[in-house]
Tab-separated table of C-alpha atoms and ligand atoms in Angstrom:
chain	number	residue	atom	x	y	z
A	1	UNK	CA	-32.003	-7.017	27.848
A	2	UNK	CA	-35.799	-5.887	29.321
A	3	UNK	CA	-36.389	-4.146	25.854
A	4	UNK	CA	-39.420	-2.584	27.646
A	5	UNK	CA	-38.135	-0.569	29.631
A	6	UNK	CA	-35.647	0.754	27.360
A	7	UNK	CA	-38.708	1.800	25.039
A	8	UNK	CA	-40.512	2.860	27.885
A	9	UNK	CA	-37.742	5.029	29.254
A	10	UNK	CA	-37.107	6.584	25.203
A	11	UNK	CA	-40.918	7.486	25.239
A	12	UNK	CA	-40.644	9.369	28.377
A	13	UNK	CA	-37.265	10.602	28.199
A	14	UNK	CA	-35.817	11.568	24.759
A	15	UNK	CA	-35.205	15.131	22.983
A	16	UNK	CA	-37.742	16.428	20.616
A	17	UNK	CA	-35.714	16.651	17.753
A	18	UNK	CA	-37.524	17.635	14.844
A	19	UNK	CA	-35.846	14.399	13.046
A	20	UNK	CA	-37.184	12.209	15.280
A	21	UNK	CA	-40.403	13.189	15.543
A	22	UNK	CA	-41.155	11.986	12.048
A	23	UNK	CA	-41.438	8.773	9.976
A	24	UNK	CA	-41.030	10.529	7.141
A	25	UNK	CA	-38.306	8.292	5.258
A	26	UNK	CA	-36.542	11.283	3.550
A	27	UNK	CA	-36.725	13.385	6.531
A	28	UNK	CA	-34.633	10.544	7.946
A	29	UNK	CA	-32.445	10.002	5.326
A	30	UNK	CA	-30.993	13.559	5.257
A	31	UNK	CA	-31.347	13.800	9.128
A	32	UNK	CA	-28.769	10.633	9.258
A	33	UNK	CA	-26.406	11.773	6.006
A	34	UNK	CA	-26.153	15.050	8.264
A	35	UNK	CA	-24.778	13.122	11.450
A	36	UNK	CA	-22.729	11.081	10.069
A	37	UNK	CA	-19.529	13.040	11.358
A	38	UNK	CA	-21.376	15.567	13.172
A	39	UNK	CA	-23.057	16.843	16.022
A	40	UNK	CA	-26.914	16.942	16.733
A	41	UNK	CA	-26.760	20.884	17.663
A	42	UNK	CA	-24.614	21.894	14.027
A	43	UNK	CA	-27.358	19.482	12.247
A	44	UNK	CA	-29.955	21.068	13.451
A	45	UNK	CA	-30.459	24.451	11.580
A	46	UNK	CA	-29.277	23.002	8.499
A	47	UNK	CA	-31.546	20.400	8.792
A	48	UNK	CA	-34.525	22.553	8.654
A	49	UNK	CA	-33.499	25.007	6.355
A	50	UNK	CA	-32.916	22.209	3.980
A	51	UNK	CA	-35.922	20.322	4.493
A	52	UNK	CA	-37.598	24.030	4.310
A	53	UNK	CA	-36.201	24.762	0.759
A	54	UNK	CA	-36.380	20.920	-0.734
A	55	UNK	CA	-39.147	19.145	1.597
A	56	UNK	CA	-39.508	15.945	-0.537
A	57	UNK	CA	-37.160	14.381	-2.413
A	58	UNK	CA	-38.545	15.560	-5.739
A	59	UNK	CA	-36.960	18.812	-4.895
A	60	UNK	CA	-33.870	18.033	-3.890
A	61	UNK	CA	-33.312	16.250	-7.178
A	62	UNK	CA	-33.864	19.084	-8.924
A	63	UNK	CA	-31.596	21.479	-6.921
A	64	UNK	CA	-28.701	22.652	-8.848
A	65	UNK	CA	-25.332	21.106	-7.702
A	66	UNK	CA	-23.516	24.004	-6.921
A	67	UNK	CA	-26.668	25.749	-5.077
A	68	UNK	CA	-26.962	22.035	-2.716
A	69	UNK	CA	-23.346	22.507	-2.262
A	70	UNK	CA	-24.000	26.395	-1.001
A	71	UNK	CA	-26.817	24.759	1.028
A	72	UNK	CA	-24.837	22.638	3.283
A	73	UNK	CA	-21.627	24.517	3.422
A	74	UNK	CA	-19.649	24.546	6.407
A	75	UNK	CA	-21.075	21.307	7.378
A	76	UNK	CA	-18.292	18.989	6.157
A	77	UNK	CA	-17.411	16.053	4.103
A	78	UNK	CA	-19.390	17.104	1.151
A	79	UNK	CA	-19.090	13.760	-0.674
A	80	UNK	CA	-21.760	12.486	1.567
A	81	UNK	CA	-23.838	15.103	-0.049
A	82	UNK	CA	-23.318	14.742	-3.699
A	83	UNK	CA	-24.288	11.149	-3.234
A	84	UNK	CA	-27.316	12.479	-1.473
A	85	UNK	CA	-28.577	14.564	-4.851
A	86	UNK	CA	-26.954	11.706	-7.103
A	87	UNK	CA	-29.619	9.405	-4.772
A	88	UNK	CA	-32.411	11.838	-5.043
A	89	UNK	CA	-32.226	11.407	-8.535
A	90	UNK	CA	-32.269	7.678	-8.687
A	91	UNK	CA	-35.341	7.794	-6.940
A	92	UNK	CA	-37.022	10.287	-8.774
A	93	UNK	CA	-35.953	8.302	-11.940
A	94	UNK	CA	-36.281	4.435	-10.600
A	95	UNK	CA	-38.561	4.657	-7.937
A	96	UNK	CA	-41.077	7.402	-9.169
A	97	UNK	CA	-40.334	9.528	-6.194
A	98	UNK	CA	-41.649	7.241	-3.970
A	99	UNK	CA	-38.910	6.712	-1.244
A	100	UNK	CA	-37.881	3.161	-0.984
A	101	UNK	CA	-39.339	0.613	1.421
A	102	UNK	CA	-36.636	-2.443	0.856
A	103	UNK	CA	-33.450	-2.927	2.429
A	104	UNK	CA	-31.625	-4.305	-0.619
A	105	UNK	CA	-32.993	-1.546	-2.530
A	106	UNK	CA	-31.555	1.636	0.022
A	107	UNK	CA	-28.524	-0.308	0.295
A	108	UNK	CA	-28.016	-0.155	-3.679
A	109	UNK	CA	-28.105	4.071	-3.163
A	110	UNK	CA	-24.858	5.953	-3.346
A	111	UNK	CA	-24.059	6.715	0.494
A	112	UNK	CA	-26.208	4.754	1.933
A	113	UNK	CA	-24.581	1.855	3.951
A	114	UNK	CA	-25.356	-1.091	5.986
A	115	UNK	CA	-26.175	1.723	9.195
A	116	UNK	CA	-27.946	4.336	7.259
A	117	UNK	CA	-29.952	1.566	5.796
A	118	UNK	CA	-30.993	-0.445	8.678
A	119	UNK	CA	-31.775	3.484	10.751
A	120	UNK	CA	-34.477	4.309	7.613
A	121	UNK	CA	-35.960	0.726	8.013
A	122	UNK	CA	-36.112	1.005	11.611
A	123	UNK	CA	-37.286	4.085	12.020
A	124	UNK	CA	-38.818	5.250	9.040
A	125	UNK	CA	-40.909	1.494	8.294
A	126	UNK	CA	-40.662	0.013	11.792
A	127	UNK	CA	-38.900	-3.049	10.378
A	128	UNK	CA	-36.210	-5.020	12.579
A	129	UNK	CA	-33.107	-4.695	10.716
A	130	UNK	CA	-29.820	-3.268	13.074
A	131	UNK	CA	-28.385	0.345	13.113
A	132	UNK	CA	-25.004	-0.492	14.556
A	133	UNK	CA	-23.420	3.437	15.079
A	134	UNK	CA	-20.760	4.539	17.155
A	135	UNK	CA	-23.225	4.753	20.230
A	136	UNK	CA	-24.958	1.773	20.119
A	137	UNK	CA	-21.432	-0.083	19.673
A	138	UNK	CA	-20.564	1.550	23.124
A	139	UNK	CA	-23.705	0.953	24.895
A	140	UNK	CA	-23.883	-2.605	24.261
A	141	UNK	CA	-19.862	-3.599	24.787
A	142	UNK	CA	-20.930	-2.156	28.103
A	143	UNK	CA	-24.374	-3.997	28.711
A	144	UNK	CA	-22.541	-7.068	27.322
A	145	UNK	CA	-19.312	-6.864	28.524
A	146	UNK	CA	-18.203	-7.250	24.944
A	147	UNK	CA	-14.218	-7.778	25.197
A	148	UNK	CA	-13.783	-7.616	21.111
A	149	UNK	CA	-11.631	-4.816	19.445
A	150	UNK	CA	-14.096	-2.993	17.880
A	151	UNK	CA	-11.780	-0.947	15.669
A	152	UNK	CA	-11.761	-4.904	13.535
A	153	UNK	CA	-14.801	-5.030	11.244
A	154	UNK	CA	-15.303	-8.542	11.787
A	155	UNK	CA	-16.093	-7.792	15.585
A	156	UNK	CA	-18.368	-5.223	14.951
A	157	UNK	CA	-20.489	-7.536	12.652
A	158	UNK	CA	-20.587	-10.112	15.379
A	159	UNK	CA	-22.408	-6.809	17.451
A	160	UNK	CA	-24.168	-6.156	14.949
A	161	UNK	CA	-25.384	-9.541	14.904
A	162	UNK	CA	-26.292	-9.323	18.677
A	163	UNK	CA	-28.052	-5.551	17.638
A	164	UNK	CA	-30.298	-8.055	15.349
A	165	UNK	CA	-31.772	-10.317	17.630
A	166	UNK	CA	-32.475	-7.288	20.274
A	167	UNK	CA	-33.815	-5.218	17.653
A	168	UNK	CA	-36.695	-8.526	16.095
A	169	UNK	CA	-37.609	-8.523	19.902
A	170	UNK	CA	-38.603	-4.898	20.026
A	171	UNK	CA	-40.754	-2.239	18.089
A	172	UNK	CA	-38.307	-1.974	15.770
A	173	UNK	CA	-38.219	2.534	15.158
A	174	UNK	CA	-38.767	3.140	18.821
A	175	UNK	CA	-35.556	0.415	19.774
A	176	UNK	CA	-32.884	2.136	17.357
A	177	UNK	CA	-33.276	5.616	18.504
A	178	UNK	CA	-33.755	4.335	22.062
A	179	UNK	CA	-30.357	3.190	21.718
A	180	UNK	CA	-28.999	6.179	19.835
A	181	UNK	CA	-30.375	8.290	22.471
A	182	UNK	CA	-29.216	6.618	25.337
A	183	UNK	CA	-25.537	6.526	23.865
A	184	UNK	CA	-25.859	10.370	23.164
A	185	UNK	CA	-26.724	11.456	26.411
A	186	UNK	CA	-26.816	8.687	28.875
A	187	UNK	CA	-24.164	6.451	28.039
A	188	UNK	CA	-21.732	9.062	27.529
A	189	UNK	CA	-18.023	8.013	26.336
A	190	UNK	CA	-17.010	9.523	30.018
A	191	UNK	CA	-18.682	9.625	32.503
A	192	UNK	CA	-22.043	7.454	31.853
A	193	UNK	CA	-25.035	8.597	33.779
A	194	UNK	CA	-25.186	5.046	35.138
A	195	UNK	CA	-27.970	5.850	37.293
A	196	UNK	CA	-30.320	6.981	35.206
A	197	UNK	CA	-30.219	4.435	32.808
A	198	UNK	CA	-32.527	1.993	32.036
A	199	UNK	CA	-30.762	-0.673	31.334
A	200	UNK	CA	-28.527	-0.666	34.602
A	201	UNK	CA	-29.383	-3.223	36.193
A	202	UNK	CA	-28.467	-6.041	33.673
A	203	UNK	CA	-25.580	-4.064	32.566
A	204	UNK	CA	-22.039	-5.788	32.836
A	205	UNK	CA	-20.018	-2.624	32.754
A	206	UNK	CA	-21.989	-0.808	35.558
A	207	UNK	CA	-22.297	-4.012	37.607
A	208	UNK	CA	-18.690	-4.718	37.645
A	209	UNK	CA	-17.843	-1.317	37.731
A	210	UNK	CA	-15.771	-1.331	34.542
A	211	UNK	CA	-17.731	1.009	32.434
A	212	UNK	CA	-14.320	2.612	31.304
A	213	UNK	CA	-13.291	-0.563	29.631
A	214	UNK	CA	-15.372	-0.981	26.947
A	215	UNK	CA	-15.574	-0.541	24.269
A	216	UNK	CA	-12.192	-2.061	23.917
A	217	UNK	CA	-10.502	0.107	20.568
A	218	UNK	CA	-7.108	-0.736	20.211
A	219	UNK	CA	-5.082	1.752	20.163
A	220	UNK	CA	-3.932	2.985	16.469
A	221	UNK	CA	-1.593	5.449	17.336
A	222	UNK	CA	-1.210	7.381	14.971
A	223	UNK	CA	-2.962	5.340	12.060
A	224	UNK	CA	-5.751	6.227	9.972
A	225	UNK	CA	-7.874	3.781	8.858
A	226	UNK	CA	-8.989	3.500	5.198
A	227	UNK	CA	-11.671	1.718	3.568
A	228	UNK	CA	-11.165	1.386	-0.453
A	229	UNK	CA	-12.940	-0.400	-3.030
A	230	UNK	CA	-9.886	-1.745	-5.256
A	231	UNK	CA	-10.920	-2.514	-8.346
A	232	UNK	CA	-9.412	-5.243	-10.852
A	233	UNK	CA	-10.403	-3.797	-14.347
A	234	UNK	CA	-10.177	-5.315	-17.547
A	235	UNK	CA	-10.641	-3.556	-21.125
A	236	UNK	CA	-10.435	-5.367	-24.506
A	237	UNK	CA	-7.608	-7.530	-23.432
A	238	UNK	CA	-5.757	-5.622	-20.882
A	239	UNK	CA	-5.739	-4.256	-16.409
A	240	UNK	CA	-6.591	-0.963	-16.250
A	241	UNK	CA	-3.803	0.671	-13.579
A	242	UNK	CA	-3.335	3.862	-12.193
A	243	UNK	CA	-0.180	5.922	-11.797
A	244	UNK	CA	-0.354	7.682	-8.448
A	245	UNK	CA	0.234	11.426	-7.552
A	246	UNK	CA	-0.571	11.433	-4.117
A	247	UNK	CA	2.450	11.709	-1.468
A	248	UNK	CA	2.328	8.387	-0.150
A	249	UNK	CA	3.625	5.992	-2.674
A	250	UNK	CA	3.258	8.304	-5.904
A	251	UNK	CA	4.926	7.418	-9.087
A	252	UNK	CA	3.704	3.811	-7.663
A	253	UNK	CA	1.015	1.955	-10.111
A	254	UNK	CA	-1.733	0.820	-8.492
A	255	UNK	CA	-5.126	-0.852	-8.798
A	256	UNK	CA	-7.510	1.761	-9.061
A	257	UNK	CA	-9.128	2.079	-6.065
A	258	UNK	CA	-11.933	4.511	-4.363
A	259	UNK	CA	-12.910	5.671	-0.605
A	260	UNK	CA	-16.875	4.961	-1.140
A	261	UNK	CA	-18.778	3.257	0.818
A	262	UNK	CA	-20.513	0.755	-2.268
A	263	UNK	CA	-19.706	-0.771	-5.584
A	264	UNK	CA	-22.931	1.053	-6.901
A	265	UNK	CA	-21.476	4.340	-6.291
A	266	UNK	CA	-18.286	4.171	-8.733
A	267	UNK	CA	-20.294	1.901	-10.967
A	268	UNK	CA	-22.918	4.919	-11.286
A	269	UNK	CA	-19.733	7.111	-11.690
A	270	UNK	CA	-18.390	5.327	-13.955
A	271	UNK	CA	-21.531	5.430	-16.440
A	272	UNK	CA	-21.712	9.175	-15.855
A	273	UNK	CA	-18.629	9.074	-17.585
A	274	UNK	CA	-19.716	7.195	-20.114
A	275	UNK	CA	-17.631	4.176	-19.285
A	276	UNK	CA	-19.924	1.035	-19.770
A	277	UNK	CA	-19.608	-1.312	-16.786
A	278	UNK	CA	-20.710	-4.928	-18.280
A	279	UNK	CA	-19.960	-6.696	-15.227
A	280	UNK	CA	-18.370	-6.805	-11.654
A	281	UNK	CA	-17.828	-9.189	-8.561
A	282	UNK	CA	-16.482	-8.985	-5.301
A	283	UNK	CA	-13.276	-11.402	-4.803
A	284	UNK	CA	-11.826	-10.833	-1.503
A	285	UNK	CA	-10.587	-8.528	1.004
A	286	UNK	CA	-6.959	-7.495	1.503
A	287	UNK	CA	-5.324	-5.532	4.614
A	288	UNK	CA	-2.264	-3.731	4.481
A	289	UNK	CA	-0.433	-1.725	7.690
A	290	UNK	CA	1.952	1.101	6.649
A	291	UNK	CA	3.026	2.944	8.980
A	292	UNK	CA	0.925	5.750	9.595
A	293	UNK	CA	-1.913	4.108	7.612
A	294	UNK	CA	-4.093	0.994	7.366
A	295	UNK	CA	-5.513	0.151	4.323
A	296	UNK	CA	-8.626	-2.205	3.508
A	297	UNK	CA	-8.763	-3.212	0.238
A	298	UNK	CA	-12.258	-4.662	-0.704
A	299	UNK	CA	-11.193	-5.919	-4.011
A	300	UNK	CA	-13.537	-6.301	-7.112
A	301	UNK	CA	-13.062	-7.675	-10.675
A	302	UNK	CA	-14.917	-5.791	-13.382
A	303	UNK	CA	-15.073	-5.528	-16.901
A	304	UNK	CA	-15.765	-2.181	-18.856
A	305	UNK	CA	-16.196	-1.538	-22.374
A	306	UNK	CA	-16.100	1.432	-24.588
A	307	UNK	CA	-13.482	3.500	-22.543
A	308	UNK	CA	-10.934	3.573	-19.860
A	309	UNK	CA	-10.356	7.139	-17.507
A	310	UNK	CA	-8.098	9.615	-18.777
A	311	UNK	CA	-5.624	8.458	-15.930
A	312	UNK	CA	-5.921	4.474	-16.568
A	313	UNK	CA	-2.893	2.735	-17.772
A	314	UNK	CA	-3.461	-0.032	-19.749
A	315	UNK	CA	-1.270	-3.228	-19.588
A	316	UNK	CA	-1.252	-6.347	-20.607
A	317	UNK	CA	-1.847	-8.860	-17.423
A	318	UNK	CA	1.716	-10.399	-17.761
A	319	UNK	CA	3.462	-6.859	-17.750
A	320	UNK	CA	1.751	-5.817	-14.551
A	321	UNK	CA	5.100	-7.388	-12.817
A	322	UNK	CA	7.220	-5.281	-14.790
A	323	UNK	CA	5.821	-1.871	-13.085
A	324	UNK	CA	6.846	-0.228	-9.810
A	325	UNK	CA	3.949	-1.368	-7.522
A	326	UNK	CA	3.287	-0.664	-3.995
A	327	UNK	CA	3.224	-3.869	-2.521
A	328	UNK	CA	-0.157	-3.092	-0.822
A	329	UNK	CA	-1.731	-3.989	-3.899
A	330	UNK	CA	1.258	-6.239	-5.395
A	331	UNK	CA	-0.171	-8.755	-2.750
A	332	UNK	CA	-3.501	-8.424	-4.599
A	333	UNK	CA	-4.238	-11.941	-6.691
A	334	UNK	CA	-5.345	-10.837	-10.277
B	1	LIG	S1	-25.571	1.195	33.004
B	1	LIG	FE1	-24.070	2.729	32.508
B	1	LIG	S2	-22.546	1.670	31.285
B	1	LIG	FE2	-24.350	0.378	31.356
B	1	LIG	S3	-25.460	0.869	29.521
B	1	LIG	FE3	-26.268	2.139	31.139
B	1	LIG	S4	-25.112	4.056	31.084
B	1	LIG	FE4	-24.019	2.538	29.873
């Protein structure tokens, strides 16, 4: 890839977003927590009415709940932003306020994942670590020619992986949102402006005219994808279950289980609650297809003490066989 003239074309060519024009590692934080799931132009005015009325991170994790919830209403998924205040606050609290420069340490924050991390590295500290979004995964299956579903998670960490060594060859914060830019207006899902890109003339897509092939998503029909965190819990002697209400499978017992993106999100949940969490490790990942859903089960043992949730079951290990279980999770080794 000539990573100089895709820098070189950014630095002449991109938007002046008020997000971008900043290094300003909260700025970026709540400018990428606001994309996530939406567009630039809806972003925008919240953005700066928010930075306006909590303009460092001190602020915001003082802000009320229910007045930060007032704040960004009407922009959607509002989970993303109660992890943002619960965040706030371990930085005020942990890191004195001071925003934090270490990927293993942004990672650790509720709601920020692997992408949101490596976009404040990269653009906040200039350090090379990848930013693999929904744009970048389309430019480069086209520059590539990348022929790998990349609905499967294990693809998109092999582009990821190919993100990293473009990204340790560049100036790290002006690569990412070179690439973010030229997926939002360049290398459009239709209709890529091919000819005023910079990277055209390596690119396999545009060379072999194929630019509507990739990226290759297999088609889901009508599934949704889901991405839990299942958890295996054991109190005094006994697996915490859960007996579910929803409309798929309820009345089924099940692993308790969570839509977050981390661990360190129910574990700080689960504290808030006063529910002491003495120790947890990942043990394996389990996919199950219904028929309308898919379900990936990032499993977890952990061990709490003092209390369970009002809606755990407790039950001894042997007895587990005994309950109706949806056999998502009946697959699941204890
Ligand atoms: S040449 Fe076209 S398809 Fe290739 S990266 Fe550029 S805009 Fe996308």
């Amino acid at each position: 890839m000539d990573i100089q003239r895709l820098e070189a074309w950014y630095e002449k060519n991109h938007r002046k977003l008020i997000f971008r024009e900043t290094n300003n590692p909260y700025f970026i934080w709540v400018s990428e927590i606001m994309l996530q799931q939406t567009q630039v132009e809806a972003v925008l005015p919240f953005f700066e009415r928010l930075i306006k009325k909590y303009p460092t991170v001190l602020e915001l994790s003082k802000a009320e709940e229910t007045v930060f919830q007032k704040d960004v209403e009407g922009l959607g998924y509002y989970r993303r932003f109660k992890n943002m205040l619960k965040a706030s606050r371990i930085i005020v609290n942990d890191f004195s306020g001071v925003f934090p420069n270490r990927y293993e340490e942004l990672i650790k924050l509720p709601g920020i994942g692997k992408y949101t991390a490596g976009a404040i590295m990269s653009i906040a500290y200039n350090e090379p670590y990848s930013a693999l979004d929904g744009n970048v995964i389309r430019v480069l299956s086209r520059f590539l020619g990348n022929d790998l579903d990349m609905r499967v998670e294990k693809n998109k960490r092999i582009l990821d992986q190919k993100n990293q060594t473009y990204i340790e060859q560049a100036t790290p914060k002006i690569y990412t949102q070179a690439m973010m830019e030229l997926g939002a207006k360049i290398c459009r899902p239709k209709n890529p402006k091919c000819e005023d890109c910079p990277l055209q003339e390596q690119c396999f897509a545009y060379l072999n005219d194929q630019t509507d092939k990739f990226p290759l998503l297999s088609r889901l029909k009508d599934k949704k994808e889901f991405n839990y965190i299942t958890l295996l819990i054991s109190f005094k002697d006994k697996i915490c279950l859960r007996k579910r209400t929803e409309s798929l499978l309820e009345g089924m017992y099940e692993y308790p289980q969570y839509e977050v993106e981390s661990i360190s999100n129910i574990v700080d949940d689960l504290e808030n609650q006063g529910i002491h969490v003495s120790y947890y490790q990942y043990q394996k990942t389990y996919k199950h297809i219904f028929t309308h859903q898919i379900w990936n089960m990032h499993v977890y043992k952990m061990v709490v003490k003092e209390k369970v949730l009002e809606d755990w079951v407790l039950i001894e290990k042997e007895k587990i066989n005994e309950l109706p279980m949806a056999i998502a999770h009946r697959k699941i080794k204890l």
